[in-house]
Amino acid sequence: MIQELNNIFNNIIKEKKLEHILKGNFGIEKENIRASKDGFISLKPHPTLLGDKNLHPYITTDFGESQIEMITPPLSSIEETHGFLETIHDIVTENIGDELLWPQSMPPLLPDENKISVAQYGELGKSKVEYREKLAKIYGKERQLISGIHFNFSFADELIQEAFTKLNYEGDISSFKEIAYLRVVRNFLRYRWLIIYLFGSSPVAAPSFKLKSLFSGENEPVSCTNGRSIRTSPRGYRNKEELYTNFCCINQYKTEIEKHIKAGKLMDEKELYYPVRLKFQEGSFNISHIEIRLLDLDPYEKAGISKNTMYFMHLFLLYCLFKEEKGFLDLNEQKTATSNLDLISCDGMINNLHLKTYDGDSILAQEWAIQILGEMKSMFSQLEILENPNYHASLKDIGEIISGQTIQNAPKINEEVTEKGFINLHLDLANKYKEMSLEKSFQFHGFTDLELSTQLLLKESVRRGLKIDILDRKENIIRLSNITQTHYIKQATCTSLDNYSSVLMMENKLVTKNILAENNISVPFGKQYEDESEAKEAFNFWKNSPVVIKPKSTNFGLGITIIKNNTDISLYNKAIKIAFEHDQDILIEKFFPGNEYRFFVINDDVPGILQRVPANVTGNGKNTIAELITEKNKNPIRGKGYKTPLEKIAQGEAEKIFLKTQGLNFESIPKQNETIFLRANSNISTGGDSIDFTDEMHPSYKEIAIKAAKALNVKITGLDMIVTNMHEPANNDNYTIIELNFNPAIHIHCHPFIGKNRKLNVKMLDALGF
Amino acid sequence: MIQELNNIFNNIIKEKKLEHILKGNFGIEKENIRASKDGFISLKPHPTLLGDKNLHPYITTDFGESQIEMITPPLSSIEETHGFLETIHDIVTENIGDELLWPQSMPPLLPDENKISVAQYGELGKSKVEYREKLAKIYGKERQLISGIHFNFSFADELIQEAFTKLNYEGDISSFKEIAYLRVVRNFLRYRWLIIYLFGSSPVAAPSFKLKSLFSGENEPVSCTNGRSIRTSPRGYRNKEELYTNFCCINQYKTEIEKHIKAGKLMDEKELYYPVRLKFQEGSFNISHIEIRLLDLDPYEKAGISKNTMYFMHLFLLYCLFKEEKGFLDLNEQKTATSNLDLISCDGMINNLHLKTYDGDSILAQEWAIQILGEMKSMFSQLEILENPNYHASLKDIGEIISGQTIQNAPKINEEVTEKGFINLHLDLANKYKEMSLEKSFQFHGFTDLELSTQLLLKESVRRGLKIDILDRKENIIRLSNITQTHYIKQATCTSLDNYSSVLMMENKLVTKNILAENNISVPFGKQYEDESEAKEAFNFWKNSPVVIKPKSTNFGLGITIIKNNTDISLYNKAIKIAFEHDQDILIEKFFPGNEYRFFVINDDVPGILQRVPANVTGNGKNTIAELITEKNKNPIRGKGYKTPLEKIAQGEAEKIFLKTQGLNFESIPKQNETIFLRANSNISTGGDSIDFTDEMHPSYKEIAIKAAKALNVKITGLDMIVTNMHEPANNDNYTIIELNFNPAIHIHCHPFIGKNRKLNVKMLDALGF
């Protein structure tokens, strides 16, 4: 039977059968202590801006009130999971004022134990608090504050299904699934020392840090001078008594835990601080995923874990699935495995450290590590996994760590602590990460292929603790839900708040204009032409007027000509020809002079008004235009491809020609405060600036925008209005409404070039009733 | 001053200045008596199916309860106006059971006067009833039942504006408008005899018909043997005393009417049975339009008036605008004009009938008519109006009437009455029109360029008396309103009932499938592929299954391949290539066998279920396939270009090839009851049949359709479901939902090839709350 199962998994390797081999679901749970600027644990309560920690699916507290726990949902890629984690980290950072997130598993400076507050959960969470008080008594609050990373993983259903089908396994699919996961667990326990060998990152604690002995009950300083991970060592985050179980099968595993609880050795299954936990679907023996609890916080990573480490963890679990083994763990193996872990945790930095193999031989840790890596490489190249560049790179990096080409975290931390001190080193890192978070606060990491407006909406949703689902990435379709309601949203502003008919009316510019005019709202006087010769014949009608000639459906300003004084028939005819190149129907409208503003209307309110200005630089009398562009492009809100609030200004042919028309080139040096435009068009996509005028605009224009939205019965719209002078009250002659957009971007109002963040993502979720 | 004005209008003719010359607004009011099948006036009340006649803008009653008045709104083209009128006529026909609409101005058989009911208006309309009772006393009910056509006309605002601007008229625009309309009125009165000469259509009445003398009060038989129009004659629909007014100006006109009312000669302005009325915007002296009241019902036209007559009336009014005149009507002119009219009405069919010119000369009526027509031709060719084929044809036809090449209505009616009798002739015509109406009951005449679904919705809106506006013809955007609400609708089923988000979810087939699956509704198992090679590599995954390979966004079945047993990799690869030619992403789905049905869901109800069957004919053992196609195509519900419920079956290359695969050709003779398919695809657009199964479908599938609509939170959808056996209750294995369409057609359910009219236009308006 054992050999049979080994053969089954060997077959996969040999015959490279599984197309879904890399498919799985990943999740991370991470704890960080909130710390003050001088390295003390925060004594402040959990920030209310982070929502109700009783219900919040992503942000809550672990043992201590200042020990924030960040939880990603299960996601189908490591990129997404890591990005989600980083984003939760950013959100927490943005909402804890001047506090820092402590980036090390070993805690910052602590006060007397009685001053440390366990996490509080109000009236509804009394049992949680009691549980924590009990833990405090058994383990001491200091030990409970040691923080770490949990790595959650499950094989994709389609992978299980595919393997089950193709391997002609004779049992049923759920027993096949159980067999697979238990193989992983057993092998993981056997080789778990390697994870600490590679990633142990808590070799040292604050000098003042003491731990209550699980046996004497006395506070003792931590002394693990050659260790790689105090946290995973016998002095660290451990149960008083090790649970040994052979992991032959689920039934037995569950029974043994029950026995420990009945014997009073554990209060609860969750008190079992085992390096790996099997997780089940609620109320069943059906495995949902496994939880690897062995990873320390990586202080050199803002998110506490690198993507590379995640890729390796995935590979390591696949290795554990395929590695031949005997179907259960005997007691000897269990004890050897624990002893190897303890050696690596406590003495892992001793040169020539020897571990004990499961054959009873002694082996140099490094040699064993090289051996395992070799097996992984050969296994994965047969499985064609290493064709994936992420996994390839990950294995390569790990090879360099094992060979000593790259320094491991533990010795590096030791070195830097010696140099700077434990507190200062981690304060420096915490400050650096805080800066990084705030600088790119617009991004939702791992989902940067989504439109920025959608990223911003998702980020605010995470802050509020909404469940989020990306239903179609390309189309930016998401679902947001909480216990009371669900909303489907496309491109951030297409929601159920608006009715379909109103959207269609907005989409049709002529219908929009007619409805507005009927409501006594100013729109440009104009006519539609379906025929080029008919439009040309209308020259006399439009003669001597300032006119705009444009395709009926305008897109990014293409095909539009403005003629300030329509006297030249050849110019007029040319403009008509150009417009017809972009649409079957064109509009000729009377040109209305003034500045064009974007009014964002939502639920009869105008929380954002913006002007878009063509790409430009402002001189200082010293630098060239090229240098000024380079400098302006350094702003992190400028990027490429709509991933950032603004786009970088190009130094291309269009800019060169536009400078030339002004008698300038890239090497010209503008005067102090002189503004040089690099483009005629004001589009953000060509480096234009967005300038917020929400507070400056005379309120009468906001009222008009609201009236226009009401006339079309729309709740959310981006209304484009030309205003002659925004400081003067509106009358029917000093403004005109160009169009209402049914799918307005919100990011331009959240991160304008000049002006405040108008938090339209907040307004959107408020409007949706979340 | 007079010469100056004549010069102004002459300038237009000479310099061809007005581009908007033909622009105007047209409206028709028409009365028809409801009659029984044997030619008696109906004694039944106005049908409740035609709504509340107190409020209905299009369908009400005139003097008598059985005298239906049909009113078009003002529309900007003659085609639309005539079509609207014809459609109202159709709607009335469809809702009066086995009654007929009497097509002659002179009434059908009448009972004793006291049995004729004046129109009843309930509690709210008491004053209307009283007014009618008074009229009955003065004029007699018989006279009030004489029916006719009112032709309403106004110049387009842009025409008035254009003329005002370009002629450098020295007054203000409203006085210019007054001058223009008054010229039209005066000349119209001068030459109005021509209208009766051309179009008079009431030369004879039922032999039993008697009229109460306006003077003796006695009932007298009508004797006007050589007349063209009893209705417009002194015996017809006239006031007791002629009102003479010189029409120099509005003020005077209004004052004189007031005088008549004060003197008790008229109860009200509307009692003035003048051949032309000036109409004003409510409460002002601002002319809205003129009403020409001179036209008899044309019994040879279903709608009571031909388009040609309308085009001529328009030209005649333009002639009246441009024809030189002296700025007022002197009493002599007024009396001459009335006398000419009386002559034509009463004696118009006498050969060599002479009229009196305004110079006092005697002139042969025909000669004068030729003279006027000549002036019109020369005037309109200078104005470039005759380049318009409708106006050109109209003048040509009139020329043929005057020259005697075409017989006029009056002599034709006389001839046919002599042959068949007055009652029988008009019964025959009424029956013919009724058949015509019912045969093409799907059409909204004058708006047949709109999608049929929109036409049907408009038709039902007219029946209910909603105000309708076509906002964008090409895009089928309409507005429906009554006193309490307004709805904007695109393509008949895109309304404010649905929220935008749900529409977007329906539009995305993958999102739809996911949401349905989450709600435990069966959808085809499938996967999306973004990359051709990836899709090809999945061959093993789909091997041996029946599969459908299709572009992600399907359109009319293009790019779809069904492989019943996927074993041939080259066939599979070819299908993938074809699918990718139609979209960037493709879907591969497990093929689900069964029939595909369209479920029309609206407000949690399924009022229509349809199957679409490929183009086919059924044999009779005698005719060839070609003959059977020709026969099947004769059904008026088949047409070309989506203007009818179904399309004609073609005898093209595709049909030829498909027959060949069955060993047949167009000359083959199918057996009795043998069905021969001419196409593989079931699209209606290629001659497919629609078969209603609303009542046959097991109710469990309707419940599933409703559940699916609820899952997506949609109110209106066309849901496509494959069902294995519609008579068996649904379970999760015997149906699958392919897609939900957010813009389903309604016409296919209203006029299926086989099955009932499911009246989805009625359901739509009910759902909208009208």
Coordinates of C-alpha atoms in Angstrom, one line a residue, chain A residues 19-20 158 166 471-472 474-475 477 479 488-490 494-501 503-505 507-508 511 514-515 518 527 530 538 541 552 584-585 711 713 742, chain B residues 19-20 158 471-472 474-475 477 479 488-490 494-501 503-505 507-508 511 514-515 518 527 530 538 540-541 552 584-585 711 713 742:
Chain A
E19 CA -1.3 20.7 -16.1
H20 CA -2.6 22.3 -12.9
E158 CA -8.9 21.3 -10.2
K166 CA -5.5 10.7 -14.2
L471 CA -14.8 38.7 -10.9
D472 CA -13.1 39.9 -14.1
K474 CA -9.5 42.7 -17.5
E475 CA -12.8 44.4 -17.2
I477 CA -15.4 43.9 -12.4
R479 CA -17.9 42.3 -5.9
Y488 CA -21.3 44.3 -8.2
I489 CA -19.2 47.1 -9.5
K490 CA -17.4 47.7 -12.8
C494 CA -20.5 51.6 -12.7
T495 CA -22.8 50.4 -9.9
S496 CA -26.4 49.5 -9.1
L497 CA -27.0 53.0 -7.9
D498 CA -27.6 54.0 -11.5
N499 CA -30.4 52.8 -13.7
Y500 CA -29.6 51.5 -17.1
S501 CA -31.8 53.9 -19.0
V503 CA -26.7 55.6 -18.5
L504 CA -27.8 55.1 -22.0
M505 CA -29.1 58.7 -22.1
E507 CA -24.0 57.9 -23.5
N508 CA -25.9 59.7 -26.2
V511 CA -30.2 63.1 -26.0
N514 CA -31.9 67.9 -25.2
I515 CA -32.8 66.7 -21.7
E518 CA -35.5 71.1 -21.5
K527 CA -26.4 70.6 -34.8
E530 CA -25.0 62.6 -40.8
A538 CA -23.9 74.5 -43.7
F541 CA -25.0 79.0 -41.3
K552 CA -20.6 62.6 -32.3
Q584 CA -20.5 58.4 -38.9
D585 CA -22.2 61.4 -37.4
A711 CA -32.5 65.9 -14.8
N713 CA -31.8 60.8 -13.0
F742 CA -21.3 57.5 -16.8
Chain B
E19 CA -32.5 76.0 -46.6
H20 CA -35.3 75.2 -44.1
E158 CA -35.8 77.5 -37.6
L471 CA -35.3 61.0 -29.0
D472 CA -32.9 59.2 -31.3
K474 CA -31.2 55.4 -35.2
E475 CA -30.6 54.2 -31.6
I477 CA -34.4 55.8 -27.9
R479 CA -39.5 58.8 -24.1
Y488 CA -36.6 56.9 -21.2
I489 CA -36.3 53.6 -23.1
K490 CA -33.8 52.3 -25.5
C494 CA -33.5 48.9 -21.9
T495 CA -35.2 50.8 -19.1
S496 CA -34.8 52.3 -15.7
L497 CA -36.2 49.2 -14.2
D498 CA -32.8 47.6 -14.4
N499 CA -29.7 48.8 -12.6
Y500 CA -26.6 49.4 -14.6
S501 CA -24.4 47.0 -12.6
V503 CA -26.7 44.8 -17.0
L504 CA -22.9 44.8 -17.0
M505 CA -22.9 41.5 -15.2
E507 CA -23.0 41.4 -20.5
N508 CA -20.1 39.4 -19.2
V511 CA -19.5 36.6 -14.5
N514 CA -20.3 32.3 -11.9
I515 CA -23.1 34.1 -10.2
E518 CA -23.1 30.2 -6.9
K527 CA -13.2 27.3 -19.3
E530 CA -6.9 33.9 -23.6
A538 CA -6.1 21.6 -23.4
N540 CA -6.4 16.2 -23.6
F541 CA -8.6 17.8 -20.9
K552 CA -16.3 34.8 -25.4
Q584 CA -9.5 37.8 -28.1
D585 CA -10.8 35.3 -25.5
A711 CA -29.6 36.1 -8.7
N713 CA -30.9 41.3 -9.7
F742 CA -30.0 42.5 -21.3

